[in-house]
Structure formats: C-alpha cells, structure tokens
PDB file of N, CA, C and O in Angstrom:
ATOM      1  N   UNK I  19       0.623   5.761   4.230  1.00  0.00           N
ATOM      2  CA  UNK I  19       0.412   4.469   4.280  1.00  0.00           C
ATOM      3  C   UNK I  19       1.276   3.813   4.083  1.00  0.00           C
ATOM      4  O   UNK I  19       1.659   3.513   3.196  1.00  0.00           O
ATOM      5  N   UNK I  20       1.614   2.693   5.300  1.00  0.00           N
ATOM      6  CA  UNK I  20       2.782   1.204   5.096  1.00  0.00           C
ATOM      7  C   UNK I  20       1.622   0.348   4.399  1.00  0.00           C
ATOM      8  O   UNK I  20       0.595  -0.020   4.938  1.00  0.00           O
ATOM      9  N   UNK I  21       2.361  -0.528   3.330  1.00  0.00           N
ATOM     10  CA  UNK I  21       1.702  -1.324   3.036  1.00  0.00           C
ATOM     11  C   UNK I  21       2.659  -2.489   3.339  1.00  0.00           C
ATOM     12  O   UNK I  21       4.131  -2.597   2.787  1.00  0.00           O
ATOM     13  N   UNK I  22       2.258  -3.936   3.759  1.00  0.00           N
ATOM     14  CA  UNK I  22       3.325  -5.017   3.667  1.00  0.00           C
ATOM     15  C   UNK I  22       2.779  -6.067   2.650  1.00  0.00           C
ATOM     16  O   UNK I  22       1.426  -6.540   2.622  1.00  0.00           O
ATOM     17  N   UNK I  23       3.724  -6.412   2.633  1.00  0.00           N
ATOM     18  CA  UNK I  23       3.417  -7.746   1.492  1.00  0.00           C
ATOM     19  C   UNK I  23       3.841  -8.737   1.906  1.00  0.00           C
ATOM     20  O   UNK I  23       5.169  -9.002   2.539  1.00  0.00           O
ATOM     21  N   UNK I  24       3.536  -9.742   1.850  1.00  0.00           N
ATOM     22  CA  UNK I  24       4.331 -11.554   2.341  1.00  0.00           C
ATOM     23  C   UNK I  24       4.975 -12.138   1.477  1.00  0.00           C
ATOM     24  O   UNK I  24       5.809 -12.519   2.159  1.00  0.00           O
ATOM     25  N   UNK I  25       5.166 -11.733   0.656  1.00  0.00           N
ATOM     26  CA  UNK I  25       6.143 -12.138  -0.957  1.00  0.00           C
ATOM     27  C   UNK I  25       6.743 -11.131  -1.399  1.00  0.00           C
ATOM     28  O   UNK I  25       6.392 -10.397  -1.963  1.00  0.00           O
ATOM     29  N   UNK I  26       8.273 -10.600  -0.118  1.00  0.00           N
ATOM     30  CA  UNK I  26       8.952  -9.709  -1.200  1.00  0.00           C
ATOM     31  C   UNK I  26       9.279  -9.882  -2.642  1.00  0.00           C
ATOM     32  O   UNK I  26       9.351  -8.217  -3.115  1.00  0.00           O
ATOM     33  N   UNK I  27       9.580 -10.872  -3.361  1.00  0.00           N
ATOM     34  CA  UNK I  27       9.634 -10.642  -4.647  1.00  0.00           C
ATOM     35  C   UNK I  27       8.613 -10.500  -5.267  1.00  0.00           C
ATOM     36  O   UNK I  27       9.258  -9.826  -6.267  1.00  0.00           O
ATOM     37  N   UNK I  28       7.756 -10.079  -4.687  1.00  0.00           N
ATOM     38  CA  UNK I  28       6.572  -9.671  -5.880  1.00  0.00           C
ATOM     39  C   UNK I  28       6.720  -7.944  -5.493  1.00  0.00           C
ATOM     40  O   UNK I  28       5.126  -7.236  -5.703  1.00  0.00           O
ATOM     41  N   UNK I  29       7.092  -7.627  -4.244  1.00  0.00           N
ATOM     42  CA  UNK I  29       7.357  -6.172  -4.067  1.00  0.00           C
ATOM     43  C   UNK I  29       6.985  -4.957  -5.167  1.00  0.00           C
ATOM     44  O   UNK I  29       6.645  -4.681  -5.170  1.00  0.00           O
ATOM     45  N   UNK I  30       8.184  -5.572  -6.225  1.00  0.00           N
ATOM     46  CA  UNK I  30       8.000  -4.253  -7.293  1.00  0.00           C
ATOM     47  C   UNK I  30       7.073  -4.614  -8.573  1.00  0.00           C
ATOM     48  O   UNK I  30       6.609  -3.327  -8.750  1.00  0.00           O
ATOM     49  N   UNK I  31       6.189  -5.438  -8.273  1.00  0.00           N
ATOM     50  CA  UNK I  31       5.259  -5.517  -9.278  1.00  0.00           C
ATOM     51  C   UNK I  31       3.871  -4.970  -8.374  1.00  0.00           C
ATOM     52  O   UNK I  31       2.747  -4.260  -9.277  1.00  0.00           O
ATOM     53  N   UNK I  32       4.025  -5.323  -7.359  1.00  0.00           N
ATOM     54  CA  UNK I  32       2.872  -4.078  -6.631  1.00  0.00           C
ATOM     55  C   UNK I  32       2.717  -2.812  -6.457  1.00  0.00           C
ATOM     56  O   UNK I  32       1.801  -1.837  -6.611  1.00  0.00           O
ATOM     57  N   UNK I  33       4.312  -1.972  -6.398  1.00  0.00           N
ATOM     58  CA  UNK I  33       4.272  -1.085  -6.767  1.00  0.00           C
ATOM     59  C   UNK I  33       4.277  -0.719  -8.198  1.00  0.00           C
ATOM     60  O   UNK I  33       3.513   0.257  -8.272  1.00  0.00           O
ATOM     61  N   UNK I  34       4.925  -1.336  -9.134  1.00  0.00           N
ATOM     62  CA  UNK I  34       4.097  -0.952 -10.427  1.00  0.00           C
ATOM     63  C   UNK I  34       2.647  -0.873 -10.749  1.00  0.00           C
ATOM     64  O   UNK I  34       2.061   0.144 -11.108  1.00  0.00           O
ATOM     65  N   UNK I  35       2.305  -1.565 -10.031  1.00  0.00           N
ATOM     66  CA  UNK I  35       0.546  -1.768 -10.017  1.00  0.00           C
ATOM     67  C   UNK I  35      -0.135  -0.166 -10.043  1.00  0.00           C
ATOM     68  O   UNK I  35      -1.142   0.148  -9.924  1.00  0.00           O
ATOM     69  N   UNK I  36       0.174  -0.205  -8.410  1.00  0.00           N
ATOM     70  CA  UNK I  36      -0.335   1.100  -7.261  1.00  0.00           C
ATOM     71  C   UNK I  36       0.303   2.269  -8.003  1.00  0.00           C
ATOM     72  O   UNK I  36      -0.676   3.001  -8.190  1.00  0.00           O
ATOM     73  N   UNK I  37       1.237   2.481  -8.697  1.00  0.00           N
ATOM     74  CA  UNK I  37       1.610   3.757  -9.510  1.00  0.00           C
ATOM     75  C   UNK I  37       0.601   3.672 -10.871  1.00  0.00           C
ATOM     76  O   UNK I  37       0.693   4.907 -11.190  1.00  0.00           O
ATOM     77  N   UNK I  38       0.242   2.656 -11.893  1.00  0.00           N
ATOM     78  CA  UNK I  38      -0.282   2.543 -12.513  1.00  0.00           C
ATOM     79  C   UNK I  38      -1.895   3.371 -12.280  1.00  0.00           C
ATOM     80  O   UNK I  38      -2.395   3.643 -12.827  1.00  0.00           O
ATOM     81  N   UNK I  39      -2.598   2.646 -11.005  1.00  0.00           N
ATOM     82  CA  UNK I  39      -3.631   3.422 -10.150  1.00  0.00           C
ATOM     83  C   UNK I  39      -3.238   4.977  -9.692  1.00  0.00           C
ATOM     84  O   UNK I  39      -4.362   5.164  -9.732  1.00  0.00           O
ATOM     85  N   UNK I  40      -2.433   5.906  -9.732  1.00  0.00           N
ATOM     86  CA  UNK I  40      -2.173   6.609  -9.686  1.00  0.00           C
ATOM     87  C   UNK I  40      -1.336   7.069  -8.784  1.00  0.00           C
ATOM     88  O   UNK I  40      -1.422   7.984  -7.618  1.00  0.00           O
ATOM     89  N   UNK I  41      -1.298   6.303  -7.682  1.00  0.00           N
ATOM     90  CA  UNK I  41      -0.338   6.238  -6.109  1.00  0.00           C
ATOM     91  C   UNK I  41       1.292   6.769  -6.465  1.00  0.00           C
ATOM     92  O   UNK I  41       1.852   6.237  -7.251  1.00  0.00           O
ATOM     93  N   UNK I  42       1.988   7.231  -4.999  1.00  0.00           N
ATOM     94  CA  UNK I  42       3.332   7.139  -5.145  1.00  0.00           C
ATOM     95  C   UNK I  42       3.164   5.890  -3.867  1.00  0.00           C
ATOM     96  O   UNK I  42       2.819   6.301  -3.445  1.00  0.00           O
ATOM     97  N   UNK I  43       4.005   5.203  -4.351  1.00  0.00           N
ATOM     98  CA  UNK I  43       4.854   4.112  -3.597  1.00  0.00           C
ATOM     99  C   UNK I  43       6.416   3.754  -3.960  1.00  0.00           C
ATOM    100  O   UNK I  43       6.979   3.710  -4.897  1.00  0.00           O
ATOM    101  N   UNK I  44       6.659   4.376  -2.609  1.00  0.00           N
ATOM    102  CA  UNK I  44       8.064   3.938  -2.743  1.00  0.00           C
ATOM    103  C   UNK I  44       8.595   2.593  -1.827  1.00  0.00           C
ATOM    104  O   UNK I  44       7.856   2.679  -0.835  1.00  0.00           O
ATOM    105  N   UNK I  45       9.161   1.922  -2.073  1.00  0.00           N
ATOM    106  CA  UNK I  45      10.071   0.917  -1.314  1.00  0.00           C
ATOM    107  C   UNK I  45      10.457   1.274  -0.037  1.00  0.00           C
ATOM    108  O   UNK I  45      11.198   2.342   0.216  1.00  0.00           O
ATOM    109  N   UNK I  46       9.669   0.823   1.041  1.00  0.00           N
ATOM    110  CA  UNK I  46      10.342   1.466   2.586  1.00  0.00           C
ATOM    111  C   UNK I  46      11.255   0.538   3.555  1.00  0.00           C
ATOM    112  O   UNK I  46      12.178   0.451   3.857  1.00  0.00           O
ATOM    113  N   UNK I  47      10.971  -0.977   3.638  1.00  0.00           N
ATOM    114  CA  UNK I  47      11.321  -1.724   3.881  1.00  0.00           C
ATOM    115  C   UNK I  47      11.301  -3.612   2.857  1.00  0.00           C
ATOM    116  O   UNK I  47      10.838  -3.270   1.622  1.00  0.00           O
ATOM    117  N   UNK I  48      11.623  -4.545   3.216  1.00  0.00           N
ATOM    118  CA  UNK I  48      12.195  -5.579   2.310  1.00  0.00           C
ATOM    119  C   UNK I  48      10.430  -6.039   1.598  1.00  0.00           C
ATOM    120  O   UNK I  48      10.139  -6.451   0.373  1.00  0.00           O
ATOM    121  N   UNK I  49      10.226  -5.799   3.030  1.00  0.00           N
ATOM    122  CA  UNK I  49       8.716  -5.981   2.848  1.00  0.00           C
ATOM    123  C   UNK I  49       7.283  -5.107   2.663  1.00  0.00           C
ATOM    124  O   UNK I  49       5.775  -5.323   2.952  1.00  0.00           O
ATOM    125  N   UNK I  50       7.872  -4.134   2.196  1.00  0.00           N
ATOM    126  CA  UNK I  50       6.959  -2.830   2.877  1.00  0.00           C
ATOM    127  C   UNK I  50       7.153  -1.766   1.887  1.00  0.00           C
ATOM    128  O   UNK I  50       8.319  -1.643   1.408  1.00  0.00           O
ATOM    129  N   UNK I  51       6.115  -0.816   1.649  1.00  0.00           N
ATOM    130  CA  UNK I  51       5.891   0.149   0.499  1.00  0.00           C
ATOM    131  C   UNK I  51       5.873   1.321   1.400  1.00  0.00           C
ATOM    132  O   UNK I  51       4.239   0.976   2.454  1.00  0.00           O
ATOM    133  N   UNK I  52       5.575   2.441   1.396  1.00  0.00           N
ATOM    134  CA  UNK I  52       4.954   3.978   1.458  1.00  0.00           C
ATOM    135  C   UNK I  52       4.459   3.974   0.509  1.00  0.00           C
ATOM    136  O   UNK I  52       4.478   4.419  -0.738  1.00  0.00           O
ATOM    137  N   UNK I  53       2.961   4.137   0.756  1.00  0.00           N
ATOM    138  CA  UNK I  53       2.322   4.692  -0.386  1.00  0.00           C
ATOM    139  C   UNK I  53       1.206   5.863  -0.521  1.00  0.00           C
ATOM    140  O   UNK I  53       0.981   6.155   1.012  1.00  0.00           O
ATOM    141  N   UNK I  54       0.872   6.634  -1.225  1.00  0.00           N
ATOM    142  CA  UNK I  54       0.370   7.879  -0.959  1.00  0.00           C
ATOM    143  C   UNK I  54      -0.789   8.072  -2.392  1.00  0.00           C
ATOM    144  O   UNK I  54      -0.156   7.487  -3.256  1.00  0.00           O
ATOM    145  N   UNK I  55      -2.001   8.059  -1.714  1.00  0.00           N
ATOM    146  CA  UNK I  55      -2.764   8.554  -2.917  1.00  0.00           C
ATOM    147  C   UNK I  55      -3.355   9.602  -3.196  1.00  0.00           C
ATOM    148  O   UNK I  55      -4.256  10.486  -2.222  1.00  0.00           O
ATOM    149  N   UNK I  56      -2.476  10.672  -3.853  1.00  0.00           N
ATOM    150  CA  UNK I  56      -2.103  12.093  -4.210  1.00  0.00           C
ATOM    151  C   UNK I  56      -3.769  12.670  -4.550  1.00  0.00           C
ATOM    152  O   UNK I  56      -4.055  13.740  -3.771  1.00  0.00           O
ATOM    153  N   UNK I  57      -4.656  12.069  -5.198  1.00  0.00           N
ATOM    154  CA  UNK I  57      -6.109  12.514  -5.570  1.00  0.00           C
ATOM    155  C   UNK I  57      -7.400  12.098  -4.465  1.00  0.00           C
ATOM    156  O   UNK I  57      -8.105  12.608  -5.181  1.00  0.00           O
ATOM    157  N   UNK I  58      -6.772  12.051  -3.624  1.00  0.00           N
ATOM    158  CA  UNK I  58      -8.056  11.058  -2.445  1.00  0.00           C
ATOM    159  C   UNK I  58      -8.205  12.161  -1.779  1.00  0.00           C
ATOM    160  O   UNK I  58      -7.166  13.057  -1.598  1.00  0.00           O
ATOM    161  N   UNK I  59      -9.233  12.926  -1.793  1.00  0.00           N
ATOM    162  CA  UNK I  59      -9.757  14.246  -1.073  1.00  0.00           C
ATOM    163  C   UNK I  59      -9.790  14.091   0.706  1.00  0.00           C
ATOM    164  O   UNK I  59      -9.255  15.341   0.996  1.00  0.00           O
ATOM    165  N   UNK I  60      -9.036  13.081   0.924  1.00  0.00           N
ATOM    166  CA  UNK I  60      -8.949  12.647   2.339  1.00  0.00           C
ATOM    167  C   UNK I  60      -8.685  11.404   3.170  1.00  0.00           C
ATOM    168  O   UNK I  60      -8.113  10.701   2.308  1.00  0.00           O
ATOM    169  N   UNK I  61      -7.832  11.413   4.008  1.00  0.00           N
ATOM    170  CA  UNK I  61      -7.258   9.915   4.233  1.00  0.00           C
ATOM    171  C   UNK I  61      -8.561   9.004   4.746  1.00  0.00           C
ATOM    172  O   UNK I  61      -7.774   7.924   4.093  1.00  0.00           O
ATOM    173  N   UNK I  62      -9.184   9.099   4.892  1.00  0.00           N
ATOM    174  CA  UNK I  62     -10.085   8.072   4.736  1.00  0.00           C
ATOM    175  C   UNK I  62     -11.005   7.591   3.021  1.00  0.00           C
ATOM    176  O   UNK I  62     -10.268   6.551   3.101  1.00  0.00           O
ATOM    177  N   UNK I  63     -10.566   8.620   2.327  1.00  0.00           N
ATOM    178  CA  UNK I  63     -10.857   7.715   1.471  1.00  0.00           C
ATOM    179  C   UNK I  63      -9.512   7.292   0.493  1.00  0.00           C
ATOM    180  O   UNK I  63      -9.855   6.563  -0.292  1.00  0.00           O
ATOM    181  N   UNK I  64      -8.205   8.119   0.661  1.00  0.00           N
ATOM    182  CA  UNK I  64      -7.655   7.267   0.518  1.00  0.00           C
ATOM    183  C   UNK I  64      -6.926   5.585   0.735  1.00  0.00           C
ATOM    184  O   UNK I  64      -6.721   4.464  -0.109  1.00  0.00           O
ATOM    185  N   UNK I  65      -6.885   5.752   1.810  1.00  0.00           N
ATOM    186  CA  UNK I  65      -7.581   4.280   2.920  1.00  0.00           C
ATOM    187  C   UNK I  65      -8.439   3.099   1.885  1.00  0.00           C
ATOM    188  O   UNK I  65      -8.011   2.472   1.064  1.00  0.00           O
ATOM    189  N   UNK I  66      -9.792   3.865   1.709  1.00  0.00           N
ATOM    190  CA  UNK I  66     -10.740   3.250   0.884  1.00  0.00           C
ATOM    191  C   UNK I  66     -10.205   2.913  -0.657  1.00  0.00           C
ATOM    192  O   UNK I  66     -10.199   1.239  -0.885  1.00  0.00           O
ATOM    193  N   UNK I  67      -9.600   3.839  -1.124  1.00  0.00           N
ATOM    194  CA  UNK I  67      -8.925   3.630  -2.415  1.00  0.00           C
ATOM    195  C   UNK I  67      -8.069   2.727  -2.351  1.00  0.00           C
ATOM    196  O   UNK I  67      -7.379   1.657  -3.698  1.00  0.00           O
ATOM    197  N   UNK I  68      -7.044   2.705  -1.579  1.00  0.00           N
ATOM    198  CA  UNK I  68      -5.608   1.602  -1.181  1.00  0.00           C
ATOM    199  C   UNK I  68      -6.026   0.709  -0.925  1.00  0.00           C
ATOM    200  O   UNK I  68      -5.548  -0.937  -1.949  1.00  0.00           O
ATOM    201  N   UNK I  69      -7.152  -0.053  -0.050  1.00  0.00           N
ATOM    202  CA  UNK I  69      -7.724  -1.176   0.220  1.00  0.00           C
ATOM    203  C   UNK I  69      -8.476  -1.830  -1.086  1.00  0.00           C
ATOM    204  O   UNK I  69      -8.229  -2.986  -1.446  1.00  0.00           O
ATOM    205  N   UNK I  70      -9.009  -0.861  -2.268  1.00  0.00           N
ATOM    206  CA  UNK I  70      -9.739  -1.324  -3.213  1.00  0.00           C
ATOM    207  C   UNK I  70      -8.519  -2.077  -4.651  1.00  0.00           C
ATOM    208  O   UNK I  70      -8.164  -2.857  -4.774  1.00  0.00           O
ATOM    209  N   UNK I  71      -7.360  -0.833  -4.768  1.00  0.00           N
ATOM    210  CA  UNK I  71      -6.033  -1.536  -5.163  1.00  0.00           C
ATOM    211  C   UNK I  71      -5.133  -2.858  -4.599  1.00  0.00           C
ATOM    212  O   UNK I  71      -4.760  -3.649  -5.950  1.00  0.00           O
ATOM    213  N   UNK I  72      -5.351  -2.484  -3.500  1.00  0.00           N
ATOM    214  CA  UNK I  72      -4.842  -3.881  -3.036  1.00  0.00           C
ATOM    215  C   UNK I  72      -5.240  -5.288  -3.283  1.00  0.00           C
ATOM    216  O   UNK I  72      -5.057  -6.053  -3.668  1.00  0.00           O
ATOM    217  N   UNK I  73      -6.633  -5.119  -3.219  1.00  0.00           N
ATOM    218  CA  UNK I  73      -7.270  -6.344  -3.253  1.00  0.00           C
ATOM    219  C   UNK I  73      -7.371  -6.717  -4.438  1.00  0.00           C
ATOM    220  O   UNK I  73      -7.385  -7.863  -4.860  1.00  0.00           O
ATOM    221  N   UNK I  74      -7.457  -5.726  -5.576  1.00  0.00           N
ATOM    222  CA  UNK I  74      -7.483  -6.168  -7.171  1.00  0.00           C
ATOM    223  C   UNK I  74      -6.471  -6.685  -7.169  1.00  0.00           C
ATOM    224  O   UNK I  74      -5.601  -7.703  -8.361  1.00  0.00           O
ATOM    225  N   UNK I  75      -4.895  -5.731  -6.775  1.00  0.00           N
ATOM    226  CA  UNK I  75      -3.653  -7.074  -7.347  1.00  0.00           C
ATOM    227  C   UNK I  75      -3.829  -8.180  -6.140  1.00  0.00           C
ATOM    228  O   UNK I  75      -3.018  -9.072  -7.057  1.00  0.00           O
ATOM    229  N   UNK I  76      -4.268  -8.847  -5.527  1.00  0.00           N
ATOM    230  CA  UNK I  76      -4.261  -9.725  -4.578  1.00  0.00           C
ATOM    231  C   UNK I  76      -5.017 -10.584  -5.390  1.00  0.00           C
ATOM    232  O   UNK I  76      -4.797 -12.153  -5.141  1.00  0.00           O
ATOM    233  N   UNK I  77      -6.003 -10.038  -5.868  1.00  0.00           N
ATOM    234  CA  UNK I  77      -6.877 -11.377  -6.886  1.00  0.00           C
ATOM    235  C   UNK I  77      -6.017 -11.748  -8.084  1.00  0.00           C
ATOM    236  O   UNK I  77      -6.344 -13.016  -8.231  1.00  0.00           O
ATOM    237  N   UNK I  78      -5.096 -11.248  -8.531  1.00  0.00           N
ATOM    238  CA  UNK I  78      -4.375 -11.422  -9.665  1.00  0.00           C
ATOM    239  C   UNK I  78      -3.188 -12.180  -9.230  1.00  0.00           C
ATOM    240  O   UNK I  78      -2.356 -12.768  -9.766  1.00  0.00           O
ATOM    241  N   UNK I  79      -3.029 -12.571  -7.865  1.00  0.00           N
ATOM    242  CA  UNK I  79      -1.558 -13.166  -7.454  1.00  0.00           C
ATOM    243  C   UNK I  79      -2.335 -13.415  -6.099  1.00  0.00           C
ATOM    244  O   UNK I  79      -2.079 -13.689  -5.033  1.00  0.00           O
ATOM    245  N   UNK I  80      -2.795 -14.888  -6.527  1.00  0.00           N
ATOM    246  CA  UNK I  80      -3.253 -15.429  -5.089  1.00  0.00           C
ATOM    247  C   UNK I  80      -2.006 -16.381  -4.085  1.00  0.00           C
ATOM    248  O   UNK I  80      -1.688 -16.441  -4.457  1.00  0.00           O
ATOM    249  N   UNK I  81      -2.701 -16.042  -2.974  1.00  0.00           N
ATOM    250  CA  UNK I  81      -1.939 -16.587  -1.965  1.00  0.00           C
ATOM    251  C   UNK I  81      -0.915 -15.604  -1.370  1.00  0.00           C
ATOM    252  O   UNK I  81      -0.213 -15.605  -0.441  1.00  0.00           O
ATOM    253  N   UNK I  82      -0.982 -14.476  -1.857  1.00  0.00           N
ATOM    254  CA  UNK I  82       0.054 -13.702  -1.272  1.00  0.00           C
ATOM    255  C   UNK I  82      -0.591 -12.497  -0.868  1.00  0.00           C
ATOM    256  O   UNK I  82      -1.970 -11.906  -1.081  1.00  0.00           O
ATOM    257  N   UNK I  83      -0.393 -11.956   0.520  1.00  0.00           N
ATOM    258  CA  UNK I  83      -1.178 -10.944   1.076  1.00  0.00           C
ATOM    259  C   UNK I  83      -0.551  -9.639   0.980  1.00  0.00           C
ATOM    260  O   UNK I  83       0.395  -9.523   1.270  1.00  0.00           O
ATOM    261  N   UNK I  84      -1.291  -8.493   0.766  1.00  0.00           N
ATOM    262  CA  UNK I  84      -0.761  -7.547   0.929  1.00  0.00           C
ATOM    263  C   UNK I  84      -1.656  -6.362   1.550  1.00  0.00           C
ATOM    264  O   UNK I  84      -3.072  -6.256   1.148  1.00  0.00           O
ATOM    265  N   UNK I  85      -1.348  -5.892   2.581  1.00  0.00           N
ATOM    266  CA  UNK I  85      -2.096  -5.112   2.759  1.00  0.00           C
ATOM    267  C   UNK I  85      -1.633  -3.592   4.670  1.00  0.00           C
ATOM    268  O   UNK I  85      -0.698  -3.871   4.458  1.00  0.00           O
ATOM    269  N   UNK I  86      -2.911  -2.760   4.325  1.00  0.00           N
ATOM    270  CA  UNK I  86      -2.024  -1.597   5.153  1.00  0.00           C
ATOM    271  C   UNK I  86      -2.086  -1.723   6.742  1.00  0.00           C
ATOM    272  O   UNK I  86      -2.747  -2.640   6.662  1.00  0.00           O
ATOM    273  N   UNK I  87      -0.998  -1.710   6.826  1.00  0.00           N
ATOM    274  CA  UNK I  87      -0.353  -1.603   8.621  1.00  0.00           C
ATOM    275  C   UNK I  87       0.002  -0.677   9.126  1.00  0.00           C
ATOM    276  O   UNK I  87       0.179   0.592   8.538  1.00  0.00           O
ATOM    277  N   UNK I  88      -0.493  -0.120  10.236  1.00  0.00           N
ATOM    278  CA  UNK I  88      -0.060   1.206  10.981  1.00  0.00           C
ATOM    279  C   UNK I  88       1.041   1.441  11.592  1.00  0.00           C
ATOM    280  O   UNK I  88       1.745   0.255  11.985  1.00  0.00           O
ATOM    281  N   UNK I  89       1.531   1.733  11.242  1.00  0.00           N
ATOM    282  CA  UNK I  89       2.810   2.856  11.960  1.00  0.00           C
ATOM    283  C   UNK I  89       3.324   3.116  13.138  1.00  0.00           C
ATOM    284  O   UNK I  89       1.664   3.487  14.111  1.00  0.00           O
ATOM    285  N   UNK I  90       4.247   2.256  14.288  1.00  0.00           N
ATOM    286  CA  UNK I  90       3.944   2.204  15.557  1.00  0.00           C
ATOM    287  C   UNK I  90       4.557   3.607  16.221  1.00  0.00           C
ATOM    288  O   UNK I  90       4.449   4.398  15.516  1.00  0.00           O
ATOM    289  N   UNK I  91       3.195   4.206  16.686  1.00  0.00           N
ATOM    290  CA  UNK I  91       3.376   5.328  17.489  1.00  0.00           C
ATOM    291  C   UNK I  91       2.219   6.698  16.395  1.00  0.00           C
ATOM    292  O   UNK I  91       2.997   7.582  17.057  1.00  0.00           O
ATOM    293  N   UNK I  92       2.210   5.965  15.423  1.00  0.00           N
ATOM    294  CA  UNK I  92       1.675   7.142  14.691  1.00  0.00           C
ATOM    295  C   UNK I  92       0.195   7.493  14.624  1.00  0.00           C
ATOM    296  O   UNK I  92      -0.445   6.322  14.481  1.00  0.00           O
ATOM    297  N   UNK I  93      -0.166   8.513  15.598  1.00  0.00           N
ATOM    298  CA  UNK I  93      -1.698   8.254  15.655  1.00  0.00           C
ATOM    299  C   UNK I  93      -2.212   9.416  14.689  1.00  0.00           C
ATOM    300  O   UNK I  93      -1.722  10.585  14.234  1.00  0.00           O
ATOM    301  N   UNK I  94      -3.339   9.313  14.345  1.00  0.00           N
ATOM    302  CA  UNK I  94      -4.751  10.321  13.772  1.00  0.00           C
ATOM    303  C   UNK I  94      -4.802  11.526  14.323  1.00  0.00           C
ATOM    304  O   UNK I  94      -5.114  11.291  15.595  1.00  0.00           O
ATOM    305  N   UNK I  95      -4.295  12.971  13.866  1.00  0.00           N
ATOM    306  CA  UNK I  95      -4.682  13.991  14.807  1.00  0.00           C
ATOM    307  C   UNK I  95      -5.971  14.240  14.390  1.00  0.00           C
ATOM    308  O   UNK I  95      -6.903  13.837  13.506  1.00  0.00           O
ATOM    309  N   UNK I  96      -6.681  14.405  15.411  1.00  0.00           N
ATOM    310  CA  UNK I  96      -8.348  14.760  15.390  1.00  0.00           C
ATOM    311  C   UNK I  96      -8.383  16.416  15.385  1.00  0.00           C
ATOM    312  O   UNK I  96      -7.582  17.494  15.459  1.00  0.00           O
ATOM    313  N   UNK I  97      -9.580  16.939  14.651  1.00  0.00           N
ATOM    314  CA  UNK I  97      -9.801  17.952  14.184  1.00  0.00           C
ATOM    315  C   UNK I  97     -10.930  18.808  15.057  1.00  0.00           C
ATOM    316  O   UNK I  97     -11.751  18.100  15.595  1.00  0.00           O
TER     317      UNK I  97
END
C-alpha cells in the first residue's frame, strides 16, 4: 500500500514508527512510502491495521496528514 504524508520532513519519523509496529516501510517518493503489513492475514486486515498505525502516529504529530492512497491503475483481483 502507498502512504502519503503531507510533510515530507517527517517521512523518516513515520517510516520508523511503522517499522517499530512490524511493517515493512520503504520510501517511494518524497511524500510517499510503500508499506506492507506482513503479519496481517488479508489485504483488508492489513489496511485496517495500517489505518490504526497512521491514526496513532498522527495523534502525536498534529497538523500532519498521513493516509493510504490508491495506486493508479491498480485494482484488486477478485477471487
């Protein structure tokens, strides 16, 4: 999943926070991380967990937005 952050100066802080939570987080662009939640049993659960991690991080960084963005042209495959 891609995570956008409104203040790129805090990207490294967010990345470290997500890594401490057990995520794999790599910088994709100046305002964006690529994040995986390896312990999540499904993509839906990974998204829910990541949203909680982002909300927790934002609570300690008021005024900074961090949220999951959809990849252009990336659609979920139906089973």
